[in-house]
Every structure is written in C-alpha cells, then in structure tokens.
Short mmCIF file of C-alpha atoms in Angstrom, two decimals:
data_model
loop_
_atom_site.label_atom_id
_atom_site.label_comp_id
_atom_site.label_asym_id
_atom_site.label_seq_id
_atom_site.Cartn_x
_atom_site.Cartn_y
_atom_site.Cartn_z
CA MET A 17 101.97 115.34 133.78
CA GLY A 18 102.75 111.93 132.30
CA ASN A 19 102.17 109.32 129.63
CA GLU A 20 98.80 107.94 128.61
CA LYS A 21 98.96 105.03 131.07
CA LEU A 22 99.65 107.28 134.06
CA ILE A 23 96.90 109.73 133.15
CA GLU A 24 94.40 106.89 132.70
CA GLU A 25 95.40 105.42 136.09
CA HIS A 26 94.20 108.71 137.59
CA GLU A 27 90.95 108.37 135.58
CA ILE A 28 91.52 111.62 133.70
CA GLN A 29 89.74 111.86 130.36
CA ILE A 30 92.14 112.93 127.61
CA GLN A 31 92.11 113.73 123.91
CA LYS A 32 94.52 111.11 122.54
CA SER A 33 97.18 112.32 120.17
CA GLN A 34 97.44 110.67 116.75
CA GLU A 35 100.81 112.25 116.02
CA ILE A 36 104.04 110.27 115.74
CA GLY A 37 106.37 110.90 118.65
CA THR A 38 106.27 110.87 122.43
CA THR A 39 103.19 112.51 123.91
CA ILE A 40 103.20 113.93 127.42
CA TYR A 41 99.74 114.64 128.76
CA VAL A 42 99.15 117.50 131.17
CA ALA A 43 96.38 117.70 133.76
CA ILE A 44 95.61 120.41 136.28
CA ASP A 45 93.63 119.47 139.39
CA GLY A 46 92.50 116.22 137.76
CA THR A 47 91.35 117.84 134.51
CA PHE A 48 93.01 117.41 131.13
CA ALA A 49 94.79 120.65 130.21
CA GLY A 50 96.66 119.68 127.04
CA SER A 51 99.55 117.69 125.69
CA ILE A 52 103.15 118.16 124.60
CA LEU A 53 104.50 116.24 121.61
CA ILE A 54 108.20 115.45 121.40
CA ALA A 55 109.29 114.35 117.93
CA ASP A 56 112.41 114.46 115.83
CA LYS A 57 112.75 114.33 112.08
CA ILE A 58 114.97 111.52 110.82
CA LYS A 59 118.07 113.09 109.34
CA ASP A 60 118.89 112.54 105.66
CA ASP A 61 122.22 110.91 106.53
CA ALA A 62 120.86 108.61 109.28
CA TYR A 63 120.99 105.47 107.14
CA GLN A 64 124.62 106.09 106.20
CA SER A 65 125.56 106.89 109.81
CA ILE A 66 124.03 103.67 111.13
CA LYS A 67 125.76 101.70 108.39
CA GLN A 68 129.11 103.21 109.44
CA LEU A 69 128.46 102.44 113.12
CA LYS A 70 127.71 98.81 112.33
CA LYS A 71 130.99 98.53 110.42
CA THR A 72 132.97 99.59 113.50
CA GLU A 73 131.47 96.94 115.79
#
C-alpha cells in the first residue's frame, strides 16, 4: 500500500486515478488490487475562516 511513486518503485502496474484528492494504491503479492481515494469537499465558509485567521496573525 502506498503512493504512486512507491508502487512504481516496486514495478507494479496500476490504473492511475484521475480524481482530485490523495490516492493510496493497494497491491497484493505484487499485483495491483485497487486504490483508495481520500478527498474532502471545501466548506462553504472556508474563505471567510481563512480571512479571519489571517486577521489574527
């Protein structure tokens, strides 16, 4: 299990993900078994929160 670079170092052929987020590739006995995508939707109030944080610096 690991990122694209680690999987490629072990010469495992993968199906690259085109999704936005962090992809973890899974291999079993040197064979690609699948992937896990970790993603988070940007919250509606994120811009305002960051603006507030910058004010407090």
